[in-house]
Amino acid sequence: MAILFLASFALASCDKDDEATPTLYDRLGGVAAISAVVDQFLTNVVGDNVINARFAATVANPARTQLLRNNLIDQICAGAGGPCQYKGKTMLESHKGMNITQAEFNALVGDLVAALDKFNVPQKEKDDLLAILGPMQTDIVGK
Amino acid sequence: MKKIQVLLLILAVVCLAAWIGLRKPYSPSDDLPLVTYTAFDVKGINVAAGEALAQHTRNWSGITATTFNPASGLLVLSYTNAFTENSLLAKLQANTDTPISKKVFEKPAGPACPVPMSLIAAFPGYLFWAGLLFTGSLLLSLFMPPLQKRLNFG
């Protein structure tokens, strides 16, 4: 009876393992891959004349740059189901009073997509990631 | 002596409690190597040469990302402490005939925080070490007199 119980428990566990799908975090390649994409994204942003003036003070200050980079990595990692904790302000708090335009937001998204493309991130993962970040637009544009 | 011990206890508790309140939760990104971003003005370089330079630079050890933007004429690099701004500029210049200079962005108008960001980030750590120091001093003051008596120092 005990053996039957253990066998059925083991089989049920196996069944669950088969059903478990990897998180977006796993599919993206973990924190190292996310940090590579974020570095590429930030270099794209700094090179982008449409929005780089917004980041001038941050780029001039290594501690601020590091904070922005780690916050971006944590935000993507946590949003994608990874083990990171986002420690920054909310999007609404951090963009309040900046009057960011739709064109500037679109340029930022374009820089992110270019970074994802550079690493050949598959379309599904790209769509999933943009679906997580997209809703933040309402807290960023025109605040 | 008692008053000093009470003061040390209060300081230790206050510092450690403040550290617990201010410290940020651990995240795997905390273990990543620090990087710096620098933009270099490469105006005048043609698109193909700019892209080739960015591609070539990406292979250098210590470079984590490169972007060449033909519209802005900027080559932007992120790099670990394997490079300094000047060493990177010198190495870049050695790889192209186009004059390269560091891009200095205009400082944004408006008020800026007078406290350096690095100090704000490091503050919880200072509280932790101060708490440990006060705790250590307290323990020393508690156990030193009996030890002195036992060893007949006092």
Tab-separated table of N, CA, C and O in Angstrom, chain A residues 17-129:
chain	number	residue	atom	x	y	z
A	17	ASP	N	6.254	18.206	-13.485
A	17	ASP	CA	7.503	18.693	-14.081
A	17	ASP	C	7.356	18.852	-15.591
A	17	ASP	O	7.877	19.779	-16.193
A	18	ASP	N	6.653	17.864	-16.191
A	18	ASP	CA	6.480	17.933	-17.641
A	18	ASP	C	5.643	19.143	-18.051
A	18	ASP	O	5.867	19.760	-19.077
A	19	GLU	N	4.654	19.478	-17.192
A	19	GLU	CA	3.769	20.591	-17.525
A	19	GLU	C	4.432	21.947	-17.342
A	19	GLU	O	4.057	22.914	-17.975
A	20	ALA	N	5.421	22.021	-16.399
A	20	ALA	CA	6.027	23.311	-16.073
A	20	ALA	C	6.744	23.884	-17.283
A	20	ALA	O	7.600	23.236	-17.869
A	21	THR	N	6.356	25.107	-17.664
A	21	THR	CA	7.030	25.763	-18.787
A	21	THR	C	8.048	26.741	-18.222
A	21	THR	O	7.822	27.335	-17.177
A	22	PRO	N	9.176	26.916	-18.910
A	22	PRO	CA	10.182	27.845	-18.393
A	22	PRO	C	9.651	29.280	-18.398
A	22	PRO	O	8.871	29.654	-19.280
A	23	THR	N	10.074	30.051	-17.413
A	23	THR	CA	9.626	31.452	-17.340
A	23	THR	C	10.318	32.251	-18.440
A	23	THR	O	11.312	31.797	-19.039
A	24	LEU	N	9.823	33.454	-18.664
A	24	LEU	CA	10.451	34.343	-19.649
A	24	LEU	C	11.896	34.623	-19.241
A	24	LEU	O	12.792	34.713	-20.080
A	25	TYR	N	12.130	34.726	-17.936
A	25	TYR	CA	13.474	34.942	-17.399
A	25	TYR	C	14.424	33.836	-17.871
A	25	TYR	O	15.526	34.100	-18.351
A	26	ASP	N	13.956	32.585	-17.767
A	26	ASP	CA	14.778	31.446	-18.206
A	26	ASP	C	14.972	31.486	-19.720
A	26	ASP	O	16.062	31.219	-20.223
A	27	ARG	N	13.881	31.809	-20.431
A	27	ARG	CA	13.965	31.803	-21.893
A	27	ARG	C	14.881	32.923	-22.404
A	27	ARG	O	15.511	32.794	-23.443
A	28	LEU	N	14.950	34.022	-21.648
A	28	LEU	CA	15.834	35.116	-22.058
A	28	LEU	C	17.299	34.769	-21.789
A	28	LEU	O	18.196	35.337	-22.411
A	29	GLY	N	17.536	33.867	-20.839
A	29	GLY	CA	18.916	33.434	-20.573
A	29	GLY	C	19.452	33.882	-19.227
A	29	GLY	O	20.662	33.870	-19.013
A	30	GLY	N	18.555	34.320	-18.316
A	30	GLY	CA	19.006	34.672	-16.965
A	30	GLY	C	19.553	36.085	-16.861
A	30	GLY	O	19.520	36.861	-17.822
A	31	VAL	N	20.096	36.365	-15.694
A	31	VAL	CA	20.502	37.744	-15.387
A	31	VAL	C	21.682	38.221	-16.248
A	31	VAL	O	21.768	39.406	-16.603
A	32	ALA	N	22.574	37.299	-16.620
A	32	ALA	CA	23.738	37.696	-17.440
A	32	ALA	C	23.271	38.165	-18.820
A	32	ALA	O	23.751	39.186	-19.339
A	33	ALA	N	22.314	37.425	-19.401
A	33	ALA	CA	21.799	37.805	-20.725
A	33	ALA	C	21.005	39.111	-20.633
A	33	ALA	O	21.114	39.985	-21.516
A	34	ILE	N	20.240	39.268	-19.566
A	34	ILE	CA	19.458	40.500	-19.396
A	34	ILE	C	20.404	41.694	-19.235
A	34	ILE	O	20.179	42.761	-19.799
A	35	SER	N	21.483	41.508	-18.490
A	35	SER	CA	22.421	42.633	-18.304
A	35	SER	C	23.109	42.989	-19.621
A	35	SER	O	23.359	44.164	-19.894
A	36	ALA	N	23.378	41.984	-20.461
A	36	ALA	CA	23.978	42.276	-21.779
A	36	ALA	C	23.009	43.094	-22.634
A	36	ALA	O	23.409	44.053	-23.302
A	37	VAL	N	21.717	42.733	-22.582
A	37	VAL	CA	20.708	43.480	-23.355
A	37	VAL	C	20.565	44.905	-22.808
A	37	VAL	O	20.483	45.867	-23.571
A	38	VAL	N	20.585	45.024	-21.477
A	38	VAL	CA	20.437	46.355	-20.867
A	38	VAL	C	21.637	47.248	-21.217
A	38	VAL	O	21.465	48.436	-21.519
A	39	ASP	N	22.840	46.691	-21.199
A	39	ASP	CA	24.016	47.480	-21.595
A	39	ASP	C	23.877	47.970	-23.037
A	39	ASP	O	24.173	49.120	-23.351
A	40	GLN	N	23.416	47.059	-23.902
A	40	GLN	CA	23.224	47.442	-25.309
A	40	GLN	C	22.123	48.504	-25.429
A	40	GLN	O	22.260	49.480	-26.162
A	41	PHE	N	21.053	48.316	-24.684
A	41	PHE	CA	19.938	49.263	-24.682
A	41	PHE	C	20.425	50.648	-24.235
A	41	PHE	O	20.130	51.661	-24.884
A	42	LEU	N	21.201	50.691	-23.158
A	42	LEU	CA	21.648	51.994	-22.653
A	42	LEU	C	22.650	52.668	-23.589
A	42	LEU	O	22.627	53.897	-23.729
A	43	THR	N	23.503	51.890	-24.244
A	43	THR	CA	24.412	52.532	-25.212
A	43	THR	C	23.600	53.060	-26.398
A	43	THR	O	23.908	54.123	-26.932
A	44	ASN	N	22.548	52.330	-26.781
A	44	ASN	CA	21.659	52.825	-27.852
A	44	ASN	C	21.012	54.149	-27.439
A	44	ASN	O	20.926	55.086	-28.238
A	45	VAL	N	20.561	54.197	-26.194
A	45	VAL	CA	19.874	55.397	-25.690
A	45	VAL	C	20.841	56.590	-25.667
A	45	VAL	O	20.490	57.697	-26.101
A	46	VAL	N	22.059	56.362	-25.174
A	46	VAL	CA	23.026	57.463	-25.075
A	46	VAL	C	23.425	57.965	-26.469
A	46	VAL	O	23.720	59.148	-26.653
A	47	GLY	N	23.381	57.082	-27.452
A	47	GLY	CA	23.717	57.491	-28.817
A	47	GLY	C	22.548	58.118	-29.566
A	47	GLY	O	22.719	58.637	-30.672
A	48	ASP	N	21.380	58.075	-28.974
A	48	ASP	CA	20.153	58.507	-29.655
A	48	ASP	C	19.860	59.978	-29.366
A	48	ASP	O	19.482	60.347	-28.251
A	49	ASN	N	20.013	60.807	-30.407
A	49	ASN	CA	19.846	62.257	-30.237
A	49	ASN	C	18.451	62.674	-29.779
A	49	ASN	O	18.281	63.767	-29.250
A	50	VAL	N	17.449	61.818	-30.022
A	50	VAL	CA	16.075	62.192	-29.660
A	50	VAL	C	15.914	62.226	-28.132
A	50	VAL	O	15.174	63.058	-27.596
A	51	ILE	N	16.629	61.338	-27.441
A	51	ILE	CA	16.402	61.227	-25.996
A	51	ILE	C	17.657	61.335	-25.134
A	51	ILE	O	17.548	61.389	-23.906
A	52	ASN	N	18.852	61.392	-25.751
A	52	ASN	CA	20.040	61.305	-24.882
A	52	ASN	C	20.206	62.500	-23.940
A	52	ASN	O	20.833	62.368	-22.885
A	53	ALA	N	19.608	63.643	-24.292
A	53	ALA	CA	19.706	64.793	-23.382
A	53	ALA	C	19.024	64.494	-22.046
A	53	ALA	O	19.442	64.993	-20.997
A	54	ARG	N	17.997	63.650	-22.095
A	54	ARG	CA	17.280	63.265	-20.865
A	54	ARG	C	18.174	62.475	-19.909
A	54	ARG	O	17.915	62.392	-18.723
A	55	PHE	N	19.201	61.826	-20.484
A	55	PHE	CA	20.058	60.948	-19.680
A	55	PHE	C	21.432	61.574	-19.409
A	55	PHE	O	22.307	60.911	-18.862
A	56	ALA	N	21.596	62.850	-19.809
A	56	ALA	CA	22.912	63.488	-19.700
A	56	ALA	C	23.428	63.484	-18.258
A	56	ALA	O	24.579	63.122	-18.009
A	57	ALA	N	22.575	63.885	-17.326
A	57	ALA	CA	23.016	63.962	-15.915
A	57	ALA	C	23.348	62.577	-15.376
A	57	ALA	O	24.275	62.421	-14.572
A	58	THR	N	22.605	61.578	-15.832
A	58	THR	CA	22.833	60.208	-15.346
A	58	THR	C	24.156	59.662	-15.872
A	58	THR	O	24.949	59.095	-15.120
A	59	VAL	N	24.392	59.874	-17.171
A	59	VAL	CA	25.616	59.336	-17.776
A	59	VAL	C	26.855	60.024	-17.193
A	59	VAL	O	27.913	59.403	-17.061
A	60	ALA	N	26.706	61.300	-16.801
A	60	ALA	CA	27.852	62.037	-16.251
A	60	ALA	C	28.207	61.582	-14.835
A	60	ALA	O	29.259	61.934	-14.323
A	61	ASN	N	27.336	60.799	-14.211
A	61	ASN	CA	27.548	60.399	-12.821
A	61	ASN	C	27.554	58.867	-12.719
A	61	ASN	O	26.504	58.236	-12.841
A	62	PRO	N	28.744	58.270	-12.519
A	62	PRO	CA	28.835	56.803	-12.523
A	62	PRO	C	27.894	56.121	-11.523
A	62	PRO	O	27.341	55.057	-11.825
A	63	ALA	N	27.703	56.730	-10.341
A	63	ALA	CA	26.829	56.092	-9.336
A	63	ALA	C	25.378	56.080	-9.820
A	63	ALA	O	24.663	55.092	-9.634
A	64	ARG	N	24.967	57.181	-10.469
A	64	ARG	CA	23.591	57.244	-10.996
A	64	ARG	C	23.408	56.271	-12.153
A	64	ARG	O	22.367	55.640	-12.301
A	65	THR	N	24.457	56.179	-12.997
A	65	THR	CA	24.401	55.263	-14.134
A	65	THR	C	24.229	53.829	-13.650
A	65	THR	O	23.418	53.064	-14.177
A	66	GLN	N	25.016	53.501	-12.609
A	66	GLN	CA	24.964	52.147	-12.061
A	66	GLN	C	23.592	51.826	-11.496
A	66	GLN	O	23.063	50.738	-11.670
A	67	LEU	N	23.018	52.841	-10.838
A	67	LEU	CA	21.693	52.662	-10.234
A	67	LEU	C	20.640	52.435	-11.318
A	67	LEU	O	19.803	51.534	-11.209
A	68	LEU	N	20.717	53.259	-12.375
A	68	LEU	CA	19.755	53.101	-13.483
A	68	LEU	C	19.907	51.724	-14.118
A	68	LEU	O	18.922	51.024	-14.374
A	69	ARG	N	21.145	51.323	-14.357
A	69	ARG	CA	21.408	50.020	-14.996
A	69	ARG	C	20.852	48.878	-14.136
A	69	ARG	O	20.137	48.009	-14.631
A	70	ASN	N	21.185	48.912	-12.841
A	70	ASN	CA	20.709	47.825	-11.969
A	70	ASN	C	19.196	47.830	-11.837
A	70	ASN	O	18.568	46.768	-11.786
A	71	ASN	N	18.603	49.038	-11.803
A	71	ASN	CA	17.133	49.101	-11.721
A	71	ASN	C	16.493	48.511	-12.978
A	71	ASN	O	15.488	47.808	-12.896
A	72	LEU	N	17.078	48.804	-14.137
A	72	LEU	CA	16.536	48.258	-15.389
A	72	LEU	C	16.657	46.733	-15.416
A	72	LEU	O	15.719	46.029	-15.799
A	73	ILE	N	17.829	46.247	-15.007
A	73	ILE	CA	18.043	44.788	-14.988
A	73	ILE	C	17.041	44.134	-14.029
A	73	ILE	O	16.379	43.150	-14.369
A	74	ASP	N	16.905	44.726	-12.833
A	74	ASP	CA	15.983	44.163	-11.834
A	74	ASP	C	14.537	44.205	-12.322
A	74	ASP	O	13.768	43.276	-12.083
A	75	GLN	N	14.185	45.306	-12.988
A	75	GLN	CA	12.803	45.458	-13.453
A	75	GLN	C	12.462	44.407	-14.510
A	75	GLN	O	11.406	43.768	-14.445
A	76	ILE	N	13.361	44.229	-15.464
A	76	ILE	CA	13.126	43.236	-16.522
A	76	ILE	C	13.156	41.829	-15.925
A	76	ILE	O	12.288	41.000	-16.194
A	77	CYS	N	14.159	41.580	-15.086
A	77	CYS	CA	14.325	40.257	-14.470
A	77	CYS	C	13.113	39.892	-13.611
A	77	CYS	O	12.562	38.794	-13.744
A	78	ALA	N	12.673	40.810	-12.769
A	78	ALA	CA	11.524	40.527	-11.890
A	78	ALA	C	10.244	40.382	-12.716
A	78	ALA	O	9.446	39.471	-12.476
A	79	GLY	N	10.068	41.261	-13.707
A	79	GLY	CA	8.873	41.218	-14.558
A	79	GLY	C	8.795	39.931	-15.366
A	79	GLY	O	7.708	39.450	-15.690
A	80	ALA	N	9.983	39.378	-15.671
A	80	ALA	CA	10.028	38.161	-16.476
A	80	ALA	C	9.952	36.900	-15.615
A	80	ALA	O	10.098	35.789	-16.125
A	81	GLY	N	9.742	37.085	-14.314
A	81	GLY	CA	9.595	35.922	-13.433
A	81	GLY	C	10.904	35.441	-12.838
A	81	GLY	O	10.977	34.328	-12.322
A	82	GLY	N	11.937	36.280	-12.878
A	82	GLY	CA	13.240	35.906	-12.324
A	82	GLY	C	13.334	36.210	-10.837
A	82	GLY	O	12.401	36.746	-10.238
A	83	PRO	N	14.503	35.889	-10.226
A	83	PRO	CA	14.635	36.027	-8.773
A	83	PRO	C	15.017	37.435	-8.300
A	83	PRO	O	15.341	37.617	-7.139
A	84	CYS	N	15.013	38.430	-9.191
A	84	CYS	CA	15.460	39.785	-8.812
A	84	CYS	C	14.355	40.554	-8.096
A	84	CYS	O	13.180	40.243	-8.232
A	85	GLN	N	14.772	41.562	-7.371
A	85	GLN	CA	13.838	42.458	-6.678
A	85	GLN	C	14.058	43.861	-7.209
A	85	GLN	O	15.164	44.384	-7.103
A	86	TYR	N	13.010	44.473	-7.755
A	86	TYR	CA	13.120	45.850	-8.217
A	86	TYR	C	13.140	46.757	-6.991
A	86	TYR	O	12.240	46.691	-6.160
A	87	LYS	N	14.205	47.597	-6.891
A	87	LYS	CA	14.377	48.396	-5.682
A	87	LYS	C	14.192	49.888	-5.937
A	87	LYS	O	14.422	50.712	-5.060
A	88	GLY	N	13.821	50.225	-7.174
A	88	GLY	CA	13.687	51.641	-7.520
A	88	GLY	C	12.306	52.195	-7.222
A	88	GLY	O	11.447	51.516	-6.667
A	89	LYS	N	12.129	53.467	-7.607
A	89	LYS	CA	10.828	54.123	-7.421
A	89	LYS	C	9.840	53.558	-8.437
A	89	LYS	O	10.239	52.918	-9.415
A	90	THR	N	8.551	53.864	-8.239
A	90	THR	CA	7.563	53.450	-9.240
A	90	THR	C	7.788	54.293	-10.496
A	90	THR	O	8.410	55.364	-10.441
A	91	MET	N	7.282	53.819	-11.622
A	91	MET	CA	7.443	54.558	-12.885
A	91	MET	C	6.805	55.950	-12.787
A	91	MET	O	7.339	56.926	-13.293
A	92	LEU	N	5.667	56.020	-12.102
A	92	LEU	CA	4.973	57.303	-11.960
A	92	LEU	C	5.816	58.278	-11.136
A	92	LEU	O	6.006	59.432	-11.529
A	93	GLU	N	6.365	57.791	-10.020
A	93	GLU	CA	7.199	58.647	-9.149
A	93	GLU	C	8.436	59.142	-9.894
A	93	GLU	O	8.787	60.315	-9.821
A	94	SER	N	9.105	58.224	-10.598
A	94	SER	CA	10.390	58.581	-11.197
A	94	SER	C	10.259	59.436	-12.458
A	94	SER	O	11.228	60.053	-12.882
A	95	HIS	N	9.050	59.502	-13.070
A	95	HIS	CA	8.902	60.300	-14.288
A	95	HIS	C	8.013	61.521	-14.095
A	95	HIS	O	7.765	62.262	-15.048
A	96	LYS	N	7.569	61.729	-12.867
A	96	LYS	CA	6.671	62.849	-12.587
A	96	LYS	C	7.399	64.183	-12.829
A	96	LYS	O	8.534	64.370	-12.396
A	97	GLY	N	6.740	65.077	-13.553
A	97	GLY	CA	7.314	66.396	-13.817
A	97	GLY	C	8.280	66.432	-14.978
A	97	GLY	O	8.830	67.479	-15.305
A	98	MET	N	8.518	65.296	-15.619
A	98	MET	CA	9.495	65.265	-16.715
A	98	MET	C	8.865	65.589	-18.068
A	98	MET	O	9.588	65.866	-19.029
A	99	ASN	N	7.554	65.534	-18.155
A	99	ASN	CA	6.830	65.825	-19.405
A	99	ASN	C	7.387	65.054	-20.593
A	99	ASN	O	7.697	65.637	-21.645
A	100	ILE	N	7.534	63.787	-20.423
A	100	ILE	CA	8.070	62.947	-21.507
A	100	ILE	C	7.017	62.816	-22.597
A	100	ILE	O	5.839	62.547	-22.323
A	101	THR	N	7.456	63.038	-23.845
A	101	THR	CA	6.508	63.000	-24.959
A	101	THR	C	6.367	61.569	-25.493
A	101	THR	O	7.210	60.710	-25.223
A	102	GLN	N	5.316	61.394	-26.292
A	102	GLN	CA	5.091	60.081	-26.911
A	102	GLN	C	6.265	59.737	-27.843
A	102	GLN	O	6.705	58.581	-27.906
A	103	ALA	N	6.773	60.775	-28.566
A	103	ALA	CA	7.899	60.541	-29.493
A	103	ALA	C	9.128	60.060	-28.733
A	103	ALA	O	9.853	59.165	-29.197
A	104	GLU	N	9.363	60.634	-27.556
A	104	GLU	CA	10.517	60.221	-26.751
A	104	GLU	C	10.327	58.783	-26.247
A	104	GLU	O	11.272	57.990	-26.258
A	105	PHE	N	9.115	58.462	-25.827
A	105	PHE	CA	8.836	57.102	-25.355
A	105	PHE	C	9.028	56.104	-26.498
A	105	PHE	O	9.640	55.049	-26.315
A	106	ASN	N	8.523	56.481	-27.691
A	106	ASN	CA	8.670	55.587	-28.845
A	106	ASN	C	10.143	55.371	-29.200
A	106	ASN	O	10.545	54.268	-29.571
A	107	ALA	N	10.933	56.451	-29.077
A	107	ALA	CA	12.367	56.333	-29.368
A	107	ALA	C	13.026	55.361	-28.395
A	107	ALA	O	13.869	54.541	-28.787
A	108	LEU	N	12.614	55.443	-27.127
A	108	LEU	CA	13.158	54.550	-26.097
A	108	LEU	C	12.811	53.085	-26.401
A	108	LEU	O	13.671	52.208	-26.329
A	109	VAL	N	11.555	52.863	-26.783
A	109	VAL	CA	11.134	51.499	-27.123
A	109	VAL	C	11.916	51.009	-28.346
A	109	VAL	O	12.360	49.852	-28.394
A	110	GLY	N	12.118	51.906	-29.307
A	110	GLY	CA	12.899	51.558	-30.504
A	110	GLY	C	14.318	51.133	-30.133
A	110	GLY	O	14.853	50.171	-30.693
A	111	ASP	N	14.915	51.843	-29.178
A	111	ASP	CA	16.271	51.497	-28.729
A	111	ASP	C	16.290	50.137	-28.026
A	111	ASP	O	17.255	49.386	-28.153
A	112	LEU	N	15.209	49.845	-27.300
A	112	LEU	CA	15.125	48.538	-26.623
A	112	LEU	C	14.966	47.412	-27.649
A	112	LEU	O	15.648	46.381	-27.561
A	113	VAL	N	14.097	47.651	-28.625
A	113	VAL	CA	13.877	46.623	-29.660
A	113	VAL	C	15.180	46.386	-30.440
A	113	VAL	O	15.541	45.234	-30.731
A	114	ALA	N	15.912	47.466	-30.724
A	114	ALA	CA	17.192	47.326	-31.437
A	114	ALA	C	18.175	46.492	-30.615
A	114	ALA	O	18.928	45.678	-31.167
A	115	ALA	N	18.166	46.700	-29.297
A	115	ALA	CA	19.065	45.924	-28.423
A	115	ALA	C	18.666	44.444	-28.433
A	115	ALA	O	19.526	43.567	-28.504
A	116	LEU	N	17.355	44.184	-28.389
A	116	LEU	CA	16.882	42.787	-28.413
A	116	LEU	C	17.230	42.140	-29.753
A	116	LEU	O	17.628	40.972	-29.817
A	117	ASP	N	17.083	42.920	-30.830
A	117	ASP	CA	17.404	42.402	-32.170
A	117	ASP	C	18.886	42.080	-32.297
A	117	ASP	O	19.270	41.130	-32.963
A	118	LYS	N	19.720	42.919	-31.675
A	118	LYS	CA	21.168	42.708	-31.772
A	118	LYS	C	21.558	41.343	-31.187
A	118	LYS	O	22.514	40.721	-31.636
A	119	PHE	N	20.797	40.908	-30.183
A	119	PHE	CA	21.084	39.611	-29.559
A	119	PHE	C	20.188	38.496	-30.118
A	119	PHE	O	20.136	37.408	-29.543
A	120	ASN	N	19.506	38.803	-31.227
A	120	ASN	CA	18.640	37.810	-31.888
A	120	ASN	C	17.629	37.171	-30.929
A	120	ASN	O	17.432	35.943	-30.945
A	121	VAL	N	17.044	37.989	-30.078
A	121	VAL	CA	16.006	37.480	-29.166
A	121	VAL	C	14.796	37.098	-30.019
A	121	VAL	O	14.332	37.908	-30.835
A	122	PRO	N	14.282	35.876	-29.867
A	122	PRO	CA	13.149	35.451	-30.713
A	122	PRO	C	11.914	36.334	-30.526
A	122	PRO	O	11.730	36.951	-29.468
A	123	GLN	N	11.079	36.369	-31.565
A	123	GLN	CA	9.905	37.252	-31.584
A	123	GLN	C	8.993	37.022	-30.377
A	123	GLN	O	8.485	37.979	-29.785
A	124	LYS	N	8.795	35.759	-29.998
A	124	LYS	CA	7.874	35.454	-28.886
A	124	LYS	C	8.379	36.083	-27.585
A	124	LYS	O	7.613	36.719	-26.857
A	125	GLU	N	9.668	35.930	-27.311
A	125	GLU	CA	10.245	36.483	-26.087
A	125	GLU	C	10.201	38.013	-26.130
A	125	GLU	O	9.949	38.673	-25.127
A	126	LYS	N	10.446	38.545	-27.340
A	126	LYS	CA	10.400	40.009	-27.510
A	126	LYS	C	8.990	40.526	-27.222
A	126	LYS	O	8.808	41.504	-26.489
A	127	ASP	N	7.998	39.852	-27.781
A	127	ASP	CA	6.598	40.256	-27.571
A	127	ASP	C	6.212	40.137	-26.093
A	127	ASP	O	5.541	41.018	-25.553
A	128	ASP	N	6.643	39.033	-25.464
A	128	ASP	CA	6.317	38.828	-24.052
A	128	ASP	C	6.928	39.936	-23.185
A	128	ASP	O	6.292	40.441	-22.260
A	129	LEU	N	8.166	40.288	-23.499
A	129	LEU	CA	8.850	41.323	-22.721
A	129	LEU	C	8.187	42.688	-22.928
A	129	LEU	O	7.944	43.429	-21.963
